Amino acid sequence: MFDFTGKTVLVTGATGALGTALSTQFALAGANTVVAARTGAGDLAASLDGPALGVRLDVTSESDWAAAITAAEDRFGPVDVLVNNAAYLRVGTTESIALDEFRRVLDTNLTGALLGIRAVAPSMRKAGGGAIVNINSVAGLTAAPGLVAYSSSKWALRGLMRAAAKELARDGIRVNAVHPGIIGTPLAYDPDGNEIVPVGDFAIPRQASPEEIADFTLFAASDQARFATGTELLADGGFLLGPVA
């Protein structure tokens, strides 16, 4: 359905469950796939079907971002697509969460995306434009008790997306967001293995597969979405509708 032949796509948090699905589907769509993660990037890149490069990236590090963009350009040329997928989650209420954990969540989920947009924009200008997709969450659209740090970071990420979309529009760079519901990944469970948000009362009473969310992301990054910027795509299984009676 989607054709990214000849386009260079950088995916952060690429070795997690959703990141692996994203990297795999971009590769199958013909992209030059840059797999960016703190660990395991080289192994995943080697397993993909098509041109791929693994780079080590801590999204909170400006120097790591600079090195990742340089490596991508040296191998494939300017970056056409950035998917800000890396995320960190810690359970905790407004009163209970440790301050260092709150800051770490914001540093990864919000500052990491800011640094990514800042690092990739000059490369996309060389390409004549590009697409940035931030993986957000339903936690950025509604109250998320017990997930105060994660929810705060995702609400703030919406503001970053809109500001960047306006600032970069005249350079042909689109900035959009995908808001998944509950995905069947480790982030959906607490340390004891319990669902953080039970899904049995949803309109679609199951967790999404990573591949389903990847489909939304590929659309947002593709030329089929070329008239969209500053837009939020919701894939939540009816979460925001509330429980089915």
PDB file of C-alpha atoms in Angstrom:
ATOM      1  CA  MET A   1       0.000   0.000   0.000  1.00  0.00           C
ATOM      2  CA  PHE A   2       2.753   2.463   0.930  1.00  0.00           C
ATOM      3  CA  ASP A   3       5.864   3.073  -1.160  1.00  0.00           C
ATOM      4  CA  PHE A   4       8.954   4.517   0.517  1.00  0.00           C
ATOM      5  CA  THR A   5      11.397   3.392  -2.164  1.00  0.00           C
ATOM      6  CA  GLY A   6      14.470   5.612  -2.114  1.00  0.00           C
ATOM      7  CA  LYS A   7      13.386   7.422   1.045  1.00  0.00           C
ATOM      8  CA  THR A   8      15.471   7.374   4.208  1.00  0.00           C
ATOM      9  CA  VAL A   9      13.462   6.719   7.361  1.00  0.00           C
ATOM     10  CA  LEU A  10      14.852   6.975  10.905  1.00  0.00           C
ATOM     11  CA  VAL A  11      12.926   5.221  13.681  1.00  0.00           C
ATOM     12  CA  THR A  12      13.817   5.818  17.338  1.00  0.00           C
ATOM     13  CA  GLY A  13      13.209   3.277  20.068  1.00  0.00           C
ATOM     14  CA  ALA A  14      13.498   0.874  17.175  1.00  0.00           C
ATOM     15  CA  THR A  15      14.227  -2.313  19.067  1.00  0.00           C
ATOM     16  CA  GLY A  16      11.093  -2.230  21.221  1.00  0.00           C
ATOM     17  CA  ALA A  17       7.941  -4.041  20.144  1.00  0.00           C
ATOM     18  CA  LEU A  18       6.392  -1.101  18.285  1.00  0.00           C
ATOM     19  CA  GLY A  19       9.769   0.103  17.015  1.00  0.00           C
ATOM     20  CA  THR A  20      10.504  -3.310  15.529  1.00  0.00           C
ATOM     21  CA  ALA A  21       7.130  -3.356  13.774  1.00  0.00           C
ATOM     22  CA  LEU A  22       7.726   0.160  12.433  1.00  0.00           C
ATOM     23  CA  SER A  23      11.219  -0.667  11.198  1.00  0.00           C
ATOM     24  CA  THR A  24      10.033  -3.889   9.590  1.00  0.00           C
ATOM     25  CA  GLN A  25       7.111  -2.294   7.767  1.00  0.00           C
ATOM     26  CA  PHE A  26       9.114   0.681   6.512  1.00  0.00           C
ATOM     27  CA  ALA A  27      11.739  -1.744   5.204  1.00  0.00           C
ATOM     28  CA  LEU A  28       9.078  -3.838   3.465  1.00  0.00           C
ATOM     29  CA  ALA A  29       7.770  -0.620   1.893  1.00  0.00           C
ATOM     30  CA  GLY A  30      11.176  -0.056   0.294  1.00  0.00           C
ATOM     31  CA  ALA A  31      12.714   2.484   2.673  1.00  0.00           C
ATOM     32  CA  ASN A  32      16.342   2.923   3.552  1.00  0.00           C
ATOM     33  CA  THR A  33      15.672   2.169   7.190  1.00  0.00           C
ATOM     34  CA  VAL A  34      17.804   3.688   9.948  1.00  0.00           C
ATOM     35  CA  VAL A  35      17.241   1.668  13.097  1.00  0.00           C
ATOM     36  CA  ALA A  36      18.052   3.856  16.116  1.00  0.00           C
ATOM     37  CA  ALA A  37      18.112   2.513  19.658  1.00  0.00           C
ATOM     38  CA  ARG A  38      20.268   2.397  22.758  1.00  0.00           C
ATOM     39  CA  THR A  39      20.985  -1.316  22.253  1.00  0.00           C
ATOM     40  CA  GLY A  40      20.472  -3.960  19.592  1.00  0.00           C
ATOM     41  CA  ALA A  41      20.145  -1.634  16.609  1.00  0.00           C
ATOM     42  CA  GLY A  42      22.740  -3.431  14.504  1.00  0.00           C
ATOM     43  CA  ASP A  43      21.118  -6.835  14.966  1.00  0.00           C
ATOM     44  CA  LEU A  44      17.678  -5.548  14.013  1.00  0.00           C
ATOM     45  CA  ALA A  45      19.019  -3.698  10.979  1.00  0.00           C
ATOM     46  CA  ALA A  46      20.751  -6.873   9.793  1.00  0.00           C
ATOM     47  CA  SER A  47      17.454  -8.778   9.981  1.00  0.00           C
ATOM     48  CA  LEU A  48      15.429  -6.349   7.866  1.00  0.00           C
ATOM     49  CA  ASP A  49      14.422  -6.938   4.272  1.00  0.00           C
ATOM     50  CA  GLY A  50      16.154  -4.112   2.428  1.00  0.00           C
ATOM     51  CA  PRO A  51      18.815  -1.448   2.946  1.00  0.00           C
ATOM     52  CA  ALA A  52      19.179  -0.757   6.653  1.00  0.00           C
ATOM     53  CA  LEU A  53      21.590   0.819   9.105  1.00  0.00           C
ATOM     54  CA  GLY A  54      21.741   0.404  12.863  1.00  0.00           C
ATOM     55  CA  VAL A  55      22.837   3.367  14.963  1.00  0.00           C
ATOM     56  CA  ARG A  56      23.161   3.750  18.719  1.00  0.00           C
ATOM     57  CA  LEU A  57      20.917   6.555  19.930  1.00  0.00           C
ATOM     58  CA  ASP A  58      20.022   7.815  23.379  1.00  0.00           C
ATOM     59  CA  VAL A  59      17.322  10.316  22.406  1.00  0.00           C
ATOM     60  CA  THR A  60      18.195  12.570  25.350  1.00  0.00           C
ATOM     61  CA  SER A  61      21.721  13.131  23.988  1.00  0.00           C
ATOM     62  CA  GLU A  62      22.350  15.927  21.472  1.00  0.00           C
ATOM     63  CA  SER A  63      25.658  14.363  20.458  1.00  0.00           C
ATOM     64  CA  ASP A  64      23.991  10.999  19.802  1.00  0.00           C
ATOM     65  CA  TRP A  65      21.426  12.718  17.599  1.00  0.00           C
ATOM     66  CA  ALA A  66      24.105  14.530  15.630  1.00  0.00           C
ATOM     67  CA  ALA A  67      26.017  11.288  15.118  1.00  0.00           C
ATOM     68  CA  ALA A  68      22.885   9.399  14.054  1.00  0.00           C
ATOM     69  CA  ILE A  69      21.932  11.978  11.410  1.00  0.00           C
ATOM     70  CA  THR A  70      25.500  12.084  10.110  1.00  0.00           C
ATOM     71  CA  ALA A  71      25.620   8.290   9.853  1.00  0.00           C
ATOM     72  CA  ALA A  72      22.273   8.222   8.024  1.00  0.00           C
ATOM     73  CA  GLU A  73      23.377  10.885   5.555  1.00  0.00           C
ATOM     74  CA  ASP A  74      26.739   9.242   4.957  1.00  0.00           C
ATOM     75  CA  ARG A  75      25.028   5.942   4.130  1.00  0.00           C
ATOM     76  CA  PHE A  76      21.832   6.991   2.385  1.00  0.00           C
ATOM     77  CA  GLY A  77      21.737  10.766   1.955  1.00  0.00           C
ATOM     78  CA  PRO A  78      19.335  13.224   3.621  1.00  0.00           C
ATOM     79  CA  VAL A  79      16.664  11.911   5.978  1.00  0.00           C
ATOM     80  CA  ASP A  80      13.117  12.030   4.590  1.00  0.00           C
ATOM     81  CA  VAL A  81      11.143  10.648   7.536  1.00  0.00           C
ATOM     82  CA  LEU A  82      11.653  10.709  11.303  1.00  0.00           C
ATOM     83  CA  VAL A  83       9.486   8.640  13.631  1.00  0.00           C
ATOM     84  CA  ASN A  84       9.870   9.777  17.240  1.00  0.00           C
ATOM     85  CA  ASN A  85       8.878   6.478  18.827  1.00  0.00           C
ATOM     86  CA  ALA A  86      11.218   6.148  21.824  1.00  0.00           C
ATOM     87  CA  ALA A  87       9.281   6.288  25.098  1.00  0.00           C
ATOM     88  CA  TYR A  88       9.695   5.700  28.801  1.00  0.00           C
ATOM     89  CA  LEU A  89       6.868   4.988  31.248  1.00  0.00           C
ATOM     90  CA  ARG A  90       6.708   4.855  35.015  1.00  0.00           C
ATOM     91  CA  VAL A  91       3.591   4.261  37.097  1.00  0.00           C
ATOM     92  CA  GLY A  92       3.000   6.866  39.801  1.00  0.00           C
ATOM     93  CA  THR A  93       0.453   9.387  41.021  1.00  0.00           C
ATOM     94  CA  THR A  94       0.922  13.131  41.360  1.00  0.00           C
ATOM     95  CA  GLU A  95       1.896  12.657  44.995  1.00  0.00           C
ATOM     96  CA  SER A  96       3.782   9.379  44.811  1.00  0.00           C
ATOM     97  CA  ILE A  97       6.031   9.516  41.762  1.00  0.00           C
ATOM     98  CA  ALA A  98       9.687  10.182  42.497  1.00  0.00           C
ATOM     99  CA  LEU A  99      10.876  13.482  41.058  1.00  0.00           C
ATOM    100  CA  ASP A 100      13.838  11.900  39.281  1.00  0.00           C
ATOM    101  CA  GLU A 101      11.491   9.421  37.565  1.00  0.00           C
ATOM    102  CA  PHE A 102       9.138  12.243  36.536  1.00  0.00           C
ATOM    103  CA  ARG A 103      12.044  14.102  34.990  1.00  0.00           C
ATOM    104  CA  ARG A 104      13.350  10.993  33.243  1.00  0.00           C
ATOM    105  CA  VAL A 105       9.972  10.364  31.601  1.00  0.00           C
ATOM    106  CA  LEU A 106       9.773  13.959  30.350  1.00  0.00           C
ATOM    107  CA  ASP A 107      13.394  13.891  29.235  1.00  0.00           C
ATOM    108  CA  THR A 108      12.812  10.830  27.071  1.00  0.00           C
ATOM    109  CA  ASN A 109       9.312  11.428  25.758  1.00  0.00           C
ATOM    110  CA  LEU A 110       9.365  15.200  25.287  1.00  0.00           C
ATOM    111  CA  THR A 111      12.945  16.459  25.215  1.00  0.00           C
ATOM    112  CA  GLY A 112      13.964  13.452  23.111  1.00  0.00           C
ATOM    113  CA  ALA A 113      11.393  14.398  20.473  1.00  0.00           C
ATOM    114  CA  LEU A 114      12.489  18.040  20.538  1.00  0.00           C
ATOM    115  CA  LEU A 115      16.111  17.061  20.002  1.00  0.00           C
ATOM    116  CA  GLY A 116      15.103  14.741  17.172  1.00  0.00           C
ATOM    117  CA  ILE A 117      13.144  17.417  15.342  1.00  0.00           C
ATOM    118  CA  ARG A 118      15.962  19.894  15.854  1.00  0.00           C
ATOM    119  CA  ALA A 119      18.567  17.442  14.570  1.00  0.00           C
ATOM    120  CA  VAL A 120      16.671  16.201  11.526  1.00  0.00           C
ATOM    121  CA  ALA A 121      15.247  19.480  10.200  1.00  0.00           C
ATOM    122  CA  PRO A 122      18.448  20.583   8.395  1.00  0.00           C
ATOM    123  CA  SER A 123      18.725  17.158   6.769  1.00  0.00           C
ATOM    124  CA  MET A 124      15.117  17.304   5.580  1.00  0.00           C
ATOM    125  CA  ARG A 125      15.696  20.746   4.105  1.00  0.00           C
ATOM    126  CA  LYS A 126      18.476  19.194   2.000  1.00  0.00           C
ATOM    127  CA  ALA A 127      15.951  16.597   0.822  1.00  0.00           C
ATOM    128  CA  GLY A 128      13.463  19.319  -0.129  1.00  0.00           C
ATOM    129  CA  GLY A 129      11.075  18.420   2.680  1.00  0.00           C
ATOM    130  CA  GLY A 130      10.065  15.519   4.825  1.00  0.00           C
ATOM    131  CA  ALA A 131       7.681  14.049   7.369  1.00  0.00           C
ATOM    132  CA  ILE A 132       8.003  13.789  11.131  1.00  0.00           C
ATOM    133  CA  VAL A 133       5.636  11.531  13.061  1.00  0.00           C
ATOM    134  CA  ASN A 134       5.504  11.623  16.852  1.00  0.00           C
ATOM    135  CA  ILE A 135       4.112   8.506  18.494  1.00  0.00           C
ATOM    136  CA  ASN A 136       1.882   9.967  21.169  1.00  0.00           C
ATOM    137  CA  SER A 137      -0.822   8.157  23.198  1.00  0.00           C
ATOM    138  CA  VAL A 138      -4.416   8.352  24.388  1.00  0.00           C
ATOM    139  CA  ALA A 139      -2.729   9.406  27.643  1.00  0.00           C
ATOM    140  CA  GLY A 140      -2.071  12.685  25.828  1.00  0.00           C
ATOM    141  CA  LEU A 141      -5.775  13.165  25.126  1.00  0.00           C
ATOM    142  CA  THR A 142      -7.453  12.351  28.427  1.00  0.00           C
ATOM    143  CA  ALA A 143      -6.818  12.025  32.144  1.00  0.00           C
ATOM    144  CA  ALA A 144      -4.496   9.161  33.027  1.00  0.00           C
ATOM    145  CA  PRO A 145      -4.562   8.649  36.819  1.00  0.00           C
ATOM    146  CA  GLY A 146      -1.510   6.811  38.048  1.00  0.00           C
ATOM    147  CA  LEU A 147       0.445   7.784  34.932  1.00  0.00           C
ATOM    148  CA  VAL A 148       1.052  11.425  35.780  1.00  0.00           C
ATOM    149  CA  ALA A 149       4.552  11.621  34.301  1.00  0.00           C
ATOM    150  CA  TYR A 150       3.710   9.766  31.108  1.00  0.00           C
ATOM    151  CA  SER A 151       0.494  11.682  30.578  1.00  0.00           C
ATOM    152  CA  SER A 152       2.187  15.030  31.259  1.00  0.00           C
ATOM    153  CA  SER A 153       4.886  14.233  28.704  1.00  0.00           C
ATOM    154  CA  LYS A 154       2.359  13.218  26.068  1.00  0.00           C
ATOM    155  CA  TRP A 155       0.166  16.288  26.563  1.00  0.00           C
ATOM    156  CA  ALA A 156       3.263  18.463  26.205  1.00  0.00           C
ATOM    157  CA  LEU A 157       4.285  16.534  23.092  1.00  0.00           C
ATOM    158  CA  ARG A 158       1.087  17.750  21.432  1.00  0.00           C
ATOM    159  CA  GLY A 159       2.201  21.346  21.894  1.00  0.00           C
ATOM    160  CA  LEU A 160       5.629  20.563  20.508  1.00  0.00           C
ATOM    161  CA  MET A 161       4.066  18.904  17.460  1.00  0.00           C
ATOM    162  CA  ARG A 162       1.870  21.894  16.690  1.00  0.00           C
ATOM    163  CA  ALA A 163       4.642  24.457  17.150  1.00  0.00           C
ATOM    164  CA  ALA A 164       7.026  22.463  14.955  1.00  0.00           C
ATOM    165  CA  ALA A 165       4.343  21.961  12.298  1.00  0.00           C
ATOM    166  CA  LYS A 166       3.891  25.717  11.952  1.00  0.00           C
ATOM    167  CA  GLU A 167       7.579  26.507  12.108  1.00  0.00           C
ATOM    168  CA  LEU A 168       8.635  23.934   9.511  1.00  0.00           C
ATOM    169  CA  ALA A 169       5.707  24.097   7.094  1.00  0.00           C
ATOM    170  CA  ARG A 170       7.358  26.488   4.663  1.00  0.00           C
ATOM    171  CA  ASP A 171      10.310  24.102   4.407  1.00  0.00           C
ATOM    172  CA  GLY A 172       8.011  21.344   3.178  1.00  0.00           C
ATOM    173  CA  ILE A 173       8.328  19.446   6.453  1.00  0.00           C
ATOM    174  CA  ARG A 174       5.112  18.002   7.853  1.00  0.00           C
ATOM    175  CA  VAL A 175       4.784  17.187  11.556  1.00  0.00           C
ATOM    176  CA  ASN A 176       1.959  14.922  12.718  1.00  0.00           C
ATOM    177  CA  ALA A 177       1.122  12.563  15.558  1.00  0.00           C
ATOM    178  CA  VAL A 178      -0.306   9.095  15.988  1.00  0.00           C
ATOM    179  CA  HIS A 179      -2.194   8.457  19.232  1.00  0.00           C
ATOM    180  CA  PRO A 180      -2.388   4.725  19.885  1.00  0.00           C
ATOM    181  CA  GLY A 181      -4.629   3.186  22.455  1.00  0.00           C
ATOM    182  CA  ILE A 182      -3.346   0.239  24.449  1.00  0.00           C
ATOM    183  CA  ILE A 183      -0.794  -1.736  22.462  1.00  0.00           C
ATOM    184  CA  GLY A 184       0.260  -5.263  23.307  1.00  0.00           C
ATOM    185  CA  THR A 185       3.772  -4.284  24.401  1.00  0.00           C
ATOM    186  CA  PRO A 186       5.582  -4.335  27.771  1.00  0.00           C
ATOM    187  CA  LEU A 187       4.534  -0.702  28.336  1.00  0.00           C
ATOM    188  CA  ALA A 188       0.948  -1.935  28.779  1.00  0.00           C
ATOM    189  CA  TYR A 189       1.793  -3.819  31.978  1.00  0.00           C
ATOM    190  CA  ASP A 190       2.946  -2.916  35.456  1.00  0.00           C
ATOM    191  CA  PRO A 191       6.018  -4.545  37.054  1.00  0.00           C
ATOM    192  CA  ASP A 192       3.792  -7.362  38.359  1.00  0.00           C
ATOM    193  CA  GLY A 193       2.507  -8.181  34.881  1.00  0.00           C
ATOM    194  CA  ASN A 194      -0.961  -6.687  35.330  1.00  0.00           C
ATOM    195  CA  GLU A 195      -2.623  -4.598  32.627  1.00  0.00           C
ATOM    196  CA  ILE A 196      -2.200  -0.934  33.525  1.00  0.00           C
ATOM    197  CA  VAL A 197      -5.417  -0.179  31.632  1.00  0.00           C
ATOM    198  CA  PRO A 198      -7.790  -3.157  31.249  1.00  0.00           C
ATOM    199  CA  VAL A 199      -9.275  -3.286  27.748  1.00  0.00           C
ATOM    200  CA  GLY A 200     -12.253  -5.602  28.219  1.00  0.00           C
ATOM    201  CA  ASP A 201     -14.820  -2.764  28.262  1.00  0.00           C
ATOM    202  CA  PHE A 202     -13.541  -1.015  25.121  1.00  0.00           C
ATOM    203  CA  ALA A 203     -15.669  -0.871  21.970  1.00  0.00           C
ATOM    204  CA  ILE A 204     -12.923  -3.026  20.446  1.00  0.00           C
ATOM    205  CA  PRO A 205     -12.152  -5.147  23.524  1.00  0.00           C
ATOM    206  CA  ARG A 206      -8.516  -5.985  22.948  1.00  0.00           C
ATOM    207  CA  GLN A 207      -5.070  -4.453  22.769  1.00  0.00           C
ATOM    208  CA  ALA A 208      -3.803  -3.278  19.389  1.00  0.00           C
ATOM    209  CA  SER A 209      -0.996  -5.134  17.721  1.00  0.00           C
ATOM    210  CA  PRO A 210       2.171  -3.141  17.031  1.00  0.00           C
ATOM    211  CA  GLU A 211       1.616  -3.769  13.313  1.00  0.00           C
ATOM    212  CA  GLU A 212      -1.782  -2.046  13.427  1.00  0.00           C
ATOM    213  CA  ILE A 213      -0.228   1.101  14.884  1.00  0.00           C
ATOM    214  CA  ALA A 214       2.608   0.895  12.370  1.00  0.00           C
ATOM    215  CA  ASP A 215       0.006   1.050   9.583  1.00  0.00           C
ATOM    216  CA  PHE A 216      -1.255   4.400  10.912  1.00  0.00           C
ATOM    217  CA  THR A 217       2.308   5.663  11.214  1.00  0.00           C
ATOM    218  CA  LEU A 218       3.264   4.714   7.675  1.00  0.00           C
ATOM    219  CA  PHE A 219       0.183   6.546   6.423  1.00  0.00           C
ATOM    220  CA  ALA A 220       1.093   9.712   8.352  1.00  0.00           C
ATOM    221  CA  ALA A 221       4.630   9.561   6.953  1.00  0.00           C
ATOM    222  CA  SER A 222       3.554   8.807   3.383  1.00  0.00           C
ATOM    223  CA  ASP A 223       2.707  10.995   0.423  1.00  0.00           C
ATOM    224  CA  GLN A 224      -0.920   9.901   0.844  1.00  0.00           C
ATOM    225  CA  ALA A 225      -1.000  12.243   3.868  1.00  0.00           C
ATOM    226  CA  ARG A 226       0.784  15.077   2.067  1.00  0.00           C
ATOM    227  CA  PHE A 227      -1.933  17.644   2.878  1.00  0.00           C
ATOM    228  CA  ALA A 228      -1.836  16.963   6.616  1.00  0.00           C
ATOM    229  CA  THR A 229       0.344  18.739   9.136  1.00  0.00           C
ATOM    230  CA  GLY A 230      -0.270  19.467  12.804  1.00  0.00           C
ATOM    231  CA  THR A 231      -2.732  16.568  12.715  1.00  0.00           C
ATOM    232  CA  GLU A 232      -3.454  13.859  15.295  1.00  0.00           C
ATOM    233  CA  LEU A 233      -4.448  10.384  14.122  1.00  0.00           C
ATOM    234  CA  LEU A 234      -6.304   8.380  16.763  1.00  0.00           C
ATOM    235  CA  ALA A 235      -6.118   4.579  16.849  1.00  0.00           C
ATOM    236  CA  ASP A 236      -7.549   3.725  20.258  1.00  0.00           C
ATOM    237  CA  GLY A 237     -10.077   0.927  19.773  1.00  0.00           C
ATOM    238  CA  GLY A 238     -12.803   3.231  21.054  1.00  0.00           C
ATOM    239  CA  PHE A 239     -11.034   4.032  24.333  1.00  0.00           C
ATOM    240  CA  LEU A 240     -12.113   7.671  24.289  1.00  0.00           C
ATOM    241  CA  LEU A 241     -15.745   6.641  23.764  1.00  0.00           C
ATOM    242  CA  GLY A 242     -15.776   5.288  27.296  1.00  0.00           C
ATOM    243  CA  PRO A 243     -16.813   1.806  28.410  1.00  0.00           C
ATOM    244  CA  VAL A 244     -19.463  -0.080  26.503  1.00  0.00           C
ATOM    245  CA  ALA A 245     -22.549  -0.449  28.688  1.00  0.00           C
TER     246      ALA A 245
END
